Amino acid sequence: MIQRAEGHLSAAGAVYAAAWQASHRDVVRAETLARYTPAYGARYLQGLADRGCQIYVLNGPLPQGVLALDPERRRVELLYVAPAHWGRGVGSCLLAFALHTLGPGPVTLTVLNQNSRARRFYEARGFACTGEEIILSAQRGLSELTYRHEGVAP
């Protein structure tokens, strides 16, 4: 069941931290990975909520995935799945929920250029790279790519 994460940000933060570490371990430094603790994740999600984002979790016995939507910008701010649930449809479920919740019209998100698994995931679900690239670290060659989906039909 997907539900708003109010009151559950510590559990959602733990999913975010674990998934971020697992998905970025080959592209960022160890000291950067170490900063992504459950407490950091909860604070980050709270910051998104304070900016007007809607935070959701997909729950089983424990949270399996976390999603943040910015309805004003029609944007998926983040979508992370607990590593133990990768490849089980959790991300697809959250993404379908995001598109439905945001409604008709284009939806955007950004993906770490070096995260080929995430890029394939979004491309397989109808997102296309716009060509817009955000340089995060020229020294390390890290960047994010903007993706766009034309949205669900009304």
JSON list of C-alpha atoms in Angstrom, two decimals:
[
{"chain": "A", "resi": 1, "resn": "MET", "atom": "CA", "xyz": [0.00, 0.00, 0.00]},
{"chain": "A", "resi": 2, "resn": "ILE", "atom": "CA", "xyz": [1.29, 3.45, -0.91]},
{"chain": "A", "resi": 3, "resn": "GLN", "atom": "CA", "xyz": [0.64, 6.10, 1.69]},
{"chain": "A", "resi": 4, "resn": "ARG", "atom": "CA", "xyz": [1.80, 9.55, 2.69]},
{"chain": "A", "resi": 5, "resn": "ALA", "atom": "CA", "xyz": [4.92, 9.34, 4.82]},
{"chain": "A", "resi": 6, "resn": "GLU", "atom": "CA", "xyz": [3.98, 11.91, 7.46]},
{"chain": "A", "resi": 7, "resn": "GLY", "atom": "CA", "xyz": [4.98, 10.39, 10.76]},
{"chain": "A", "resi": 8, "resn": "HIS", "atom": "CA", "xyz": [7.06, 7.75, 8.99]},
{"chain": "A", "resi": 9, "resn": "LEU", "atom": "CA", "xyz": [9.98, 9.85, 7.77]},
{"chain": "A", "resi": 10, "resn": "SER", "atom": "CA", "xyz": [12.54, 7.95, 9.85]},
{"chain": "A", "resi": 11, "resn": "ALA", "atom": "CA", "xyz": [11.61, 4.64, 8.16]},
{"chain": "A", "resi": 12, "resn": "ALA", "atom": "CA", "xyz": [11.41, 6.35, 4.75]},
{"chain": "A", "resi": 13, "resn": "GLY", "atom": "CA", "xyz": [14.79, 7.97, 5.44]},
{"chain": "A", "resi": 14, "resn": "ALA", "atom": "CA", "xyz": [16.29, 4.56, 6.12]},
{"chain": "A", "resi": 15, "resn": "VAL", "atom": "CA", "xyz": [15.05, 3.26, 2.75]},
{"chain": "A", "resi": 16, "resn": "TYR", "atom": "CA", "xyz": [16.37, 6.37, 1.00]},
{"chain": "A", "resi": 17, "resn": "ALA", "atom": "CA", "xyz": [19.79, 6.08, 2.65]},
{"chain": "A", "resi": 18, "resn": "ALA", "atom": "CA", "xyz": [20.21, 2.36, 1.95]},
{"chain": "A", "resi": 19, "resn": "ALA", "atom": "CA", "xyz": [19.06, 2.66, -1.65]},
{"chain": "A", "resi": 20, "resn": "TRP", "atom": "CA", "xyz": [21.19, 5.76, -2.29]},
{"chain": "A", "resi": 21, "resn": "GLN", "atom": "CA", "xyz": [24.28, 4.02, -0.94]},
{"chain": "A", "resi": 22, "resn": "ALA", "atom": "CA", "xyz": [23.65, 0.88, -2.98]},
{"chain": "A", "resi": 23, "resn": "SER", "atom": "CA", "xyz": [22.93, 2.73, -6.21]},
{"chain": "A", "resi": 24, "resn": "HIS", "atom": "CA", "xyz": [25.84, 5.17, -5.94]},
{"chain": "A", "resi": 25, "resn": "ARG", "atom": "CA", "xyz": [28.60, 3.04, -4.39]},
{"chain": "A", "resi": 26, "resn": "ASP", "atom": "CA", "xyz": [30.50, 2.70, -7.66]},
{"chain": "A", "resi": 27, "resn": "VAL", "atom": "CA", "xyz": [30.45, 6.40, -8.54]},
{"chain": "A", "resi": 28, "resn": "VAL", "atom": "CA", "xyz": [30.96, 8.42, -5.36]},
{"chain": "A", "resi": 29, "resn": "ARG", "atom": "CA", "xyz": [33.63, 8.45, -2.68]},
{"chain": "A", "resi": 30, "resn": "ALA", "atom": "CA", "xyz": [33.31, 6.35, 0.47]},
{"chain": "A", "resi": 31, "resn": "GLU", "atom": "CA", "xyz": [33.12, 9.45, 2.67]},
{"chain": "A", "resi": 32, "resn": "THR", "atom": "CA", "xyz": [30.15, 10.68, 0.64]},
{"chain": "A", "resi": 33, "resn": "LEU", "atom": "CA", "xyz": [28.39, 7.33, 0.98]},
{"chain": "A", "resi": 34, "resn": "ALA", "atom": "CA", "xyz": [28.98, 7.38, 4.74]},
{"chain": "A", "resi": 35, "resn": "ARG", "atom": "CA", "xyz": [27.02, 10.64, 5.08]},
{"chain": "A", "resi": 36, "resn": "TYR", "atom": "CA", "xyz": [23.85, 8.92, 3.82]},
{"chain": "A", "resi": 37, "resn": "THR", "atom": "CA", "xyz": [22.58, 7.57, 7.12]},
{"chain": "A", "resi": 38, "resn": "PRO", "atom": "CA", "xyz": [18.92, 6.95, 8.00]},
{"chain": "A", "resi": 39, "resn": "ALA", "atom": "CA", "xyz": [18.94, 10.16, 10.07]},
{"chain": "A", "resi": 40, "resn": "TYR", "atom": "CA", "xyz": [20.33, 12.12, 7.11]},
{"chain": "A", "resi": 41, "resn": "GLY", "atom": "CA", "xyz": [17.68, 10.56, 4.87]},
{"chain": "A", "resi": 42, "resn": "ALA", "atom": "CA", "xyz": [14.88, 11.57, 7.25]},
{"chain": "A", "resi": 43, "resn": "ARG", "atom": "CA", "xyz": [16.22, 15.15, 7.44]},
{"chain": "A", "resi": 44, "resn": "TYR", "atom": "CA", "xyz": [16.51, 15.31, 3.64]},
{"chain": "A", "resi": 45, "resn": "LEU", "atom": "CA", "xyz": [12.95, 14.08, 3.17]},
{"chain": "A", "resi": 46, "resn": "GLN", "atom": "CA", "xyz": [11.72, 16.57, 5.78]},
{"chain": "A", "resi": 47, "resn": "GLY", "atom": "CA", "xyz": [13.44, 19.33, 3.82]},
{"chain": "A", "resi": 48, "resn": "LEU", "atom": "CA", "xyz": [11.63, 18.23, 0.66]},
{"chain": "A", "resi": 49, "resn": "ALA", "atom": "CA", "xyz": [8.33, 18.18, 2.55]},
{"chain": "A", "resi": 50, "resn": "ASP", "atom": "CA", "xyz": [9.04, 21.67, 3.90]},
{"chain": "A", "resi": 51, "resn": "ARG", "atom": "CA", "xyz": [9.47, 22.84, 0.27]},
{"chain": "A", "resi": 52, "resn": "GLY", "atom": "CA", "xyz": [6.02, 21.49, -0.63]},
{"chain": "A", "resi": 53, "resn": "CYS", "atom": "CA", "xyz": [6.91, 18.02, -1.87]},
{"chain": "A", "resi": 54, "resn": "GLN", "atom": "CA", "xyz": [4.60, 15.13, -1.11]},
{"chain": "A", "resi": 55, "resn": "ILE", "atom": "CA", "xyz": [6.46, 12.16, 0.40]},
{"chain": "A", "resi": 56, "resn": "TYR", "atom": "CA", "xyz": [5.07, 8.64, -0.01]},
{"chain": "A", "resi": 57, "resn": "VAL", "atom": "CA", "xyz": [6.16, 5.18, 1.05]},
{"chain": "A", "resi": 58, "resn": "LEU", "atom": "CA", "xyz": [5.23, 1.78, -0.33]},
{"chain": "A", "resi": 59, "resn": "ASN", "atom": "CA", "xyz": [4.77, -0.42, 2.69]},
{"chain": "A", "resi": 60, "resn": "GLY", "atom": "CA", "xyz": [4.95, -4.13, 3.19]},
{"chain": "A", "resi": 61, "resn": "PRO", "atom": "CA", "xyz": [5.86, -5.30, 6.67]},
{"chain": "A", "resi": 62, "resn": "LEU", "atom": "CA", "xyz": [8.52, -2.57, 6.36]},
{"chain": "A", "resi": 63, "resn": "PRO", "atom": "CA", "xyz": [8.81, 0.31, 3.89]},
{"chain": "A", "resi": 64, "resn": "GLN", "atom": "CA", "xyz": [9.99, -1.00, 0.53]},
{"chain": "A", "resi": 65, "resn": "GLY", "atom": "CA", "xyz": [10.27, 2.25, -1.39]},
{"chain": "A", "resi": 66, "resn": "VAL", "atom": "CA", "xyz": [10.07, 6.01, -1.03]},
{"chain": "A", "resi": 67, "resn": "LEU", "atom": "CA", "xyz": [8.79, 8.62, -3.48]},
{"chain": "A", "resi": 68, "resn": "ALA", "atom": "CA", "xyz": [8.84, 12.42, -3.37]},
{"chain": "A", "resi": 69, "resn": "LEU", "atom": "CA", "xyz": [6.68, 14.44, -5.76]},
{"chain": "A", "resi": 70, "resn": "ASP", "atom": "CA", "xyz": [6.68, 18.15, -6.41]},
{"chain": "A", "resi": 71, "resn": "PRO", "atom": "CA", "xyz": [3.18, 18.70, -7.81]},
{"chain": "A", "resi": 72, "resn": "GLU", "atom": "CA", "xyz": [3.77, 22.39, -8.51]},
{"chain": "A", "resi": 73, "resn": "ARG", "atom": "CA", "xyz": [6.73, 21.62, -10.79]},
{"chain": "A", "resi": 74, "resn": "ARG", "atom": "CA", "xyz": [5.20, 18.31, -12.00]},
{"chain": "A", "resi": 75, "resn": "ARG", "atom": "CA", "xyz": [8.38, 16.57, -10.96]},
{"chain": "A", "resi": 76, "resn": "VAL", "atom": "CA", "xyz": [9.46, 13.31, -9.38]},
{"chain": "A", "resi": 77, "resn": "GLU", "atom": "CA", "xyz": [12.04, 14.61, -6.90]},
{"chain": "A", "resi": 78, "resn": "LEU", "atom": "CA", "xyz": [13.16, 11.15, -5.87]},
{"chain": "A", "resi": 79, "resn": "LEU", "atom": "CA", "xyz": [12.21, 7.51, -6.15]},
{"chain": "A", "resi": 80, "resn": "TYR", "atom": "CA", "xyz": [14.26, 4.95, -4.24]},
{"chain": "A", "resi": 81, "resn": "VAL", "atom": "CA", "xyz": [13.61, 1.28, -3.55]},
{"chain": "A", "resi": 82, "resn": "ALA", "atom": "CA", "xyz": [15.16, -0.70, -0.70]},
{"chain": "A", "resi": 83, "resn": "PRO", "atom": "CA", "xyz": [17.90, -2.84, -2.29]},
{"chain": "A", "resi": 84, "resn": "ALA", "atom": "CA", "xyz": [16.28, -6.06, -1.01]},
{"chain": "A", "resi": 85, "resn": "HIS", "atom": "CA", "xyz": [13.26, -5.21, -3.20]},
{"chain": "A", "resi": 86, "resn": "TRP", "atom": "CA", "xyz": [15.06, -4.28, -6.43]},
{"chain": "A", "resi": 87, "resn": "GLY", "atom": "CA", "xyz": [13.64, -6.07, -9.46]},
{"chain": "A", "resi": 88, "resn": "ARG", "atom": "CA", "xyz": [10.33, -6.90, -7.75]},
{"chain": "A", "resi": 89, "resn": "GLY", "atom": "CA", "xyz": [8.09, -4.22, -9.24]},
{"chain": "A", "resi": 90, "resn": "VAL", "atom": "CA", "xyz": [8.28, -1.77, -6.33]},
{"chain": "A", "resi": 91, "resn": "GLY", "atom": "CA", "xyz": [9.82, 0.99, -8.45]},
{"chain": "A", "resi": 92, "resn": "SER", "atom": "CA", "xyz": [7.32, 0.42, -11.26]},
{"chain": "A", "resi": 93, "resn": "CYS", "atom": "CA", "xyz": [4.46, 0.61, -8.78]},
{"chain": "A", "resi": 94, "resn": "LEU", "atom": "CA", "xyz": [5.77, 3.87, -7.28]},
{"chain": "A", "resi": 95, "resn": "LEU", "atom": "CA", "xyz": [6.38, 5.39, -10.71]},
{"chain": "A", "resi": 96, "resn": "ALA", "atom": "CA", "xyz": [2.89, 4.49, -11.95]},
{"chain": "A", "resi": 97, "resn": "PHE", "atom": "CA", "xyz": [1.49, 6.03, -8.77]},
{"chain": "A", "resi": 98, "resn": "ALA", "atom": "CA", "xyz": [3.56, 9.18, -9.38]},
{"chain": "A", "resi": 99, "resn": "LEU", "atom": "CA", "xyz": [2.30, 9.59, -12.95]},
{"chain": "A", "resi": 100, "resn": "HIS", "atom": "CA", "xyz": [-1.29, 8.99, -11.88]},
{"chain": "A", "resi": 101, "resn": "THR", "atom": "CA", "xyz": [-1.00, 11.40, -8.92]},
{"chain": "A", "resi": 102, "resn": "LEU", "atom": "CA", "xyz": [0.55, 14.16, -11.01]},
{"chain": "A", "resi": 103, "resn": "GLY", "atom": "CA", "xyz": [-2.15, 13.64, -13.65]},
{"chain": "A", "resi": 104, "resn": "PRO", "atom": "CA", "xyz": [-2.20, 14.67, -17.31]},
{"chain": "A", "resi": 105, "resn": "GLY", "atom": "CA", "xyz": [0.76, 16.54, -18.70]},
{"chain": "A", "resi": 106, "resn": "PRO", "atom": "CA", "xyz": [4.54, 16.25, -18.80]},
{"chain": "A", "resi": 107, "resn": "VAL", "atom": "CA", "xyz": [6.50, 14.99, -15.79]},
{"chain": "A", "resi": 108, "resn": "THR", "atom": "CA", "xyz": [10.24, 15.45, -15.27]},
{"chain": "A", "resi": 109, "resn": "LEU", "atom": "CA", "xyz": [12.94, 13.96, -13.09]},
{"chain": "A", "resi": 110, "resn": "THR", "atom": "CA", "xyz": [16.72, 13.80, -12.97]},
{"chain": "A", "resi": 111, "resn": "VAL", "atom": "CA", "xyz": [18.94, 10.73, -12.94]},
{"chain": "A", "resi": 112, "resn": "LEU", "atom": "CA", "xyz": [22.63, 10.44, -12.18]},
{"chain": "A", "resi": 113, "resn": "ASN", "atom": "CA", "xyz": [24.23, 10.01, -15.60]},
{"chain": "A", "resi": 114, "resn": "GLN", "atom": "CA", "xyz": [26.42, 7.22, -14.27]},
{"chain": "A", "resi": 115, "resn": "ASN", "atom": "CA", "xyz": [23.43, 5.26, -12.88]},
{"chain": "A", "resi": 116, "resn": "SER", "atom": "CA", "xyz": [22.73, 3.13, -15.94]},
{"chain": "A", "resi": 117, "resn": "ARG", "atom": "CA", "xyz": [20.30, 0.88, -14.04]},
{"chain": "A", "resi": 118, "resn": "ALA", "atom": "CA", "xyz": [18.06, 3.85, -13.19]},
{"chain": "A", "resi": 119, "resn": "ARG", "atom": "CA", "xyz": [18.34, 5.28, -16.69]},
{"chain": "A", "resi": 120, "resn": "ARG", "atom": "CA", "xyz": [17.24, 1.95, -18.21]},
{"chain": "A", "resi": 121, "resn": "PHE", "atom": "CA", "xyz": [14.40, 1.75, -15.68]},
{"chain": "A", "resi": 122, "resn": "TYR", "atom": "CA", "xyz": [12.96, 5.16, -16.64]},
{"chain": "A", "resi": 123, "resn": "GLU", "atom": "CA", "xyz": [13.54, 4.71, -20.37]},
{"chain": "A", "resi": 124, "resn": "ALA", "atom": "CA", "xyz": [11.67, 1.39, -20.31]},
{"chain": "A", "resi": 125, "resn": "ARG", "atom": "CA", "xyz": [8.72, 3.21, -18.74]},
{"chain": "A", "resi": 126, "resn": "GLY", "atom": "CA", "xyz": [8.37, 5.95, -21.32]},
{"chain": "A", "resi": 127, "resn": "PHE", "atom": "CA", "xyz": [10.77, 8.62, -20.06]},
{"chain": "A", "resi": 128, "resn": "ALA", "atom": "CA", "xyz": [13.13, 10.20, -22.56]},
{"chain": "A", "resi": 129, "resn": "CYS", "atom": "CA", "xyz": [16.34, 12.09, -21.90]},
{"chain": "A", "resi": 130, "resn": "THR", "atom": "CA", "xyz": [15.88, 15.76, -22.79]},
{"chain": "A", "resi": 131, "resn": "GLY", "atom": "CA", "xyz": [19.60, 16.36, -23.33]},
{"chain": "A", "resi": 132, "resn": "GLU", "atom": "CA", "xyz": [19.76, 18.74, -20.37]},
{"chain": "A", "resi": 133, "resn": "GLU", "atom": "CA", "xyz": [22.72, 17.88, -18.16]},
{"chain": "A", "resi": 134, "resn": "ILE", "atom": "CA", "xyz": [23.47, 19.27, -14.71]},
{"chain": "A", "resi": 135, "resn": "ILE", "atom": "CA", "xyz": [27.16, 19.04, -13.78]},
{"chain": "A", "resi": 136, "resn": "LEU", "atom": "CA", "xyz": [27.56, 17.94, -10.17]},
{"chain": "A", "resi": 137, "resn": "SER", "atom": "CA", "xyz": [31.33, 17.49, -10.16]},
{"chain": "A", "resi": 138, "resn": "ALA", "atom": "CA", "xyz": [33.42, 18.23, -13.22]},
{"chain": "A", "resi": 139, "resn": "GLN", "atom": "CA", "xyz": [36.44, 16.82, -11.40]},
{"chain": "A", "resi": 140, "resn": "ARG", "atom": "CA", "xyz": [34.72, 13.46, -10.80]},
{"chain": "A", "resi": 141, "resn": "GLY", "atom": "CA", "xyz": [32.73, 13.52, -14.03]},
{"chain": "A", "resi": 142, "resn": "LEU", "atom": "CA", "xyz": [29.41, 13.36, -12.18]},
{"chain": "A", "resi": 143, "resn": "SER", "atom": "CA", "xyz": [26.29, 14.79, -13.72]},
{"chain": "A", "resi": 144, "resn": "GLU", "atom": "CA", "xyz": [22.54, 14.41, -13.71]},
{"chain": "A", "resi": 145, "resn": "LEU", "atom": "CA", "xyz": [20.40, 14.08, -16.81]},
{"chain": "A", "resi": 146, "resn": "THR", "atom": "CA", "xyz": [16.88, 15.42, -17.06]},
{"chain": "A", "resi": 147, "resn": "TYR", "atom": "CA", "xyz": [14.21, 12.99, -18.21]},
{"chain": "A", "resi": 148, "resn": "ARG", "atom": "CA", "xyz": [10.67, 13.76, -19.34]},
{"chain": "A", "resi": 149, "resn": "HIS", "atom": "CA", "xyz": [7.52, 11.71, -19.66]},
{"chain": "A", "resi": 150, "resn": "GLU", "atom": "CA", "xyz": [4.54, 13.11, -21.55]},
{"chain": "A", "resi": 151, "resn": "GLY", "atom": "CA", "xyz": [2.26, 12.02, -18.72]},
{"chain": "A", "resi": 152, "resn": "VAL", "atom": "CA", "xyz": [-0.88, 10.00, -18.47]},
{"chain": "A", "resi": 153, "resn": "ALA", "atom": "CA", "xyz": [-3.92, 10.67, -20.61]},
{"chain": "A", "resi": 154, "resn": "PRO", "atom": "CA", "xyz": [-6.80, 12.52, -18.92]}
]
